C-alpha positions as a printed NumPy array, in Angstrom:
array([[160.783,  89.167,  82.479],
       [159.949,  88.92 ,  86.136],
       [158.169,  86.198,  88.019],
       [155.185,  88.592,  88.251],
       [154.957,  88.72 ,  84.467],
       [155.172,  84.936,  84.282],
       [152.492,  84.443,  86.933],
       [150.274,  86.986,  85.146],
       [150.561,  84.962,  81.919],
       [149.994,  81.683,  83.776],
       [146.893,  83.169,  85.403],
       [145.562,  84.491,  82.096],
       [146.101,  81.104,  80.459],
       [144.466,  79.293,  83.4  ],
       [141.312,  81.41 ,  83.129],
       [141.25 ,  81.06 ,  79.321],
       [141.524,  77.275,  79.553],
       [138.583,  77.086,  81.949],
       [136.467,  79.334,  79.718],
       [137.379,  77.107,  76.776],
       [136.274,  74.037,  78.73 ],
       [132.889,  75.644,  79.347],
       [132.411,  76.668,  75.718],
       [133.649,  73.399,  74.199],
       [131.412,  71.391,  76.522],
       [128.377,  73.554,  75.761],
       [128.926,  73.381,  72.014],
       [129.464,  69.607,  72.184],
       [126.075,  69.342,  73.888],
       [124.029,  71.744,  71.745],
       [125.216,  71.082,  68.192],
       [122.764,  69.128,  66.031],
       [122.769,  67.56 ,  62.624],
       [124.59 ,  65.089,  60.439],
       [127.682,  67.256,  60.119],
       [127.924,  67.929,  63.848],
       [128.888,  64.496,  65.173],
       [132.596,  64.512,  64.335],
       [133.034,  68.056,  65.649],
       [131.092,  67.228,  68.819],
       [133.304,  64.191,  69.46 ],
       [136.429,  66.279,  68.969],
       [135.157,  68.976,  71.319],
       [134.352,  66.334,  73.954],
       [137.899,  64.973,  73.71 ],
       [139.362,  68.471,  73.833],
       [137.395,  69.311,  77.002],
       [139.475,  66.792,  78.926],
       [142.719,  68.033,  77.409],
       [141.921,  71.7  ,  78.098],
       [140.965,  70.823,  81.672],
       [144.33 ,  69.107,  82.088],
       [146.02 ,  72.251,  80.746],
       [144.258,  74.307,  83.423],
       [145.34 ,  71.801,  86.057],
       [148.988,  72.035,  84.934],
       [148.869,  75.83 ,  84.888],
       [147.258,  75.959,  88.333],
       [149.889,  73.594,  89.719],
       [152.672,  75.725,  88.234],
       [151.168,  78.826,  89.858],
       [151.135,  76.972,  93.172],
       [154.805,  76.021,  92.708],
       [155.555,  79.714,  92.18 ],
       [153.753,  80.454,  95.473],
       [150.715,  81.934,  93.752],
       [147.157,  80.715,  93.9  ],
       [145.143,  80.001,  90.753],
       [142.189,  82.389,  90.591],
       [138.646,  81.51 ,  91.557],
       [135.509,  82.341,  89.63 ],
       [135.371,  85.954,  90.848],
       [138.469,  86.685,  88.754],
       [136.728,  85.328,  85.669],
       [135.666,  87.693,  82.903],
       [134.296,  85.98 ,  79.802],
       [136.022,  86.928,  76.56 ],
       [135.305,  84.166,  74.03 ],
       [132.33 ,  85.721,  72.29 ],
       [133.036,  83.803,  69.078],
       [132.708,  80.468,  70.913],
       [129.213,  81.049,  72.243],
       [126.744,  78.379,  71.149],
       [125.025,  79.341,  67.907],
       [121.312,  80.148,  67.836],
       [121.034,  77.716,  64.923],
       [122.292,  74.51 ,  66.52 ],
       [123.151,  73.112,  63.081],
       [125.605,  75.959,  62.43 ],
       [128.697,  73.784,  62.847],
       [130.808,  76.172,  60.776],
       [130.43 ,  79.023,  63.312],
       [131.637,  76.715,  66.083],
       [134.618,  75.665,  63.96 ],
       [135.465,  79.341,  63.382],
       [135.135,  80.034,  67.114],
       [137.444,  77.152,  67.977],
       [140.038,  78.38 ,  65.491],
       [139.942,  81.861,  66.998],
       [140.291,  80.468,  70.532],
       [143.187,  78.223,  69.498],
       [144.976,  81.132,  67.797],
       [144.656,  83.179,  70.986],
       [145.877,  80.271,  73.114],
       [148.874,  79.732,  70.842],
       [149.764,  83.41 ,  71.145],
       [149.524,  83.227,  74.949],
       [151.699,  80.103,  75.194],
       [154.326,  81.565,  72.883],
       [154.454,  84.658,  75.085],
       [154.672,  82.478,  78.198],
       [157.507,  80.458,  76.677],
       [159.407,  83.622,  75.765],
       [158.897,  85.139,  79.226],
       [160.002,  81.933,  80.949],
       [163.045,  81.651,  78.702],
       [164.095,  85.231,  79.483],
       [163.599,  84.581,  83.209],
       [165.596,  81.329,  83.071],
       [162.567,  79.348,  84.247],
       [162.859,  75.979,  82.457],
       [159.904,  74.434,  84.286],
       [157.47 ,  77.067,  83.006],
       [159.118,  76.854,  79.579],
       [158.371,  73.127,  79.543],
       [154.745,  73.682,  80.565],
       [154.327,  76.318,  77.839],
       [155.897,  74.183,  75.095],
       [153.92 ,  71.096,  76.041],
       [150.585,  72.907,  76.042],
       [151.529,  74.875,  72.915],
       [152.024,  71.589,  71.085],
       [148.519,  70.448,  72.076],
       [146.953,  73.757,  71.012],
       [148.653,  73.657,  67.624],
       [147.364,  70.102,  67.116],
       [143.812,  71.249,  67.968],
       [144.114,  74.13 ,  65.498],
       [145.311,  71.764,  62.76 ],
       [142.393,  69.412,  63.399],
       [139.848,  72.238,  63.206],
       [141.454,  73.68 ,  60.077],
       [140.722,  70.279,  58.564],
       [137.104,  70.492,  59.714],
       [136.915,  73.982,  58.207],
       [137.936,  72.573,  54.812],
       [135.624,  69.557,  54.992],
       [132.406,  70.992,  56.339],
       [129.87 ,  72.767,  54.162],
       [129.581,  76.54 ,  54.349],
       [126.011,  77.708,  54.949]])
């Protein structure tokens, strides 16, 4: 792997993290109902963590003499995380989070592999650290998936 491939993956992950922040925040605001509170609280907490991931990725890009992208480079892709029309549809948000976490995990595994092949231990460390957080989020939302009623 080349540094270009690593910076491409870092850039992709940076943009994905910022889109996740937007969608988690929106869903934490719009969800309603008795079953929504625990999921909303988790999303609120995750917003800060995902924002920190973006910050770490952007800083790593800067260290590699690249600039993190601005909003013009952004192309939305998380259709499953859009706020539901029925604001009590907590299950659809849970499913959207699980899909987003699976995609993030795949990206960070690819980043780790690319960094390992390029002998870039700093990027490897960033990838492993964030990967651990994403797997924890996925585990938490798998629990919500089991606990919350299906409509």
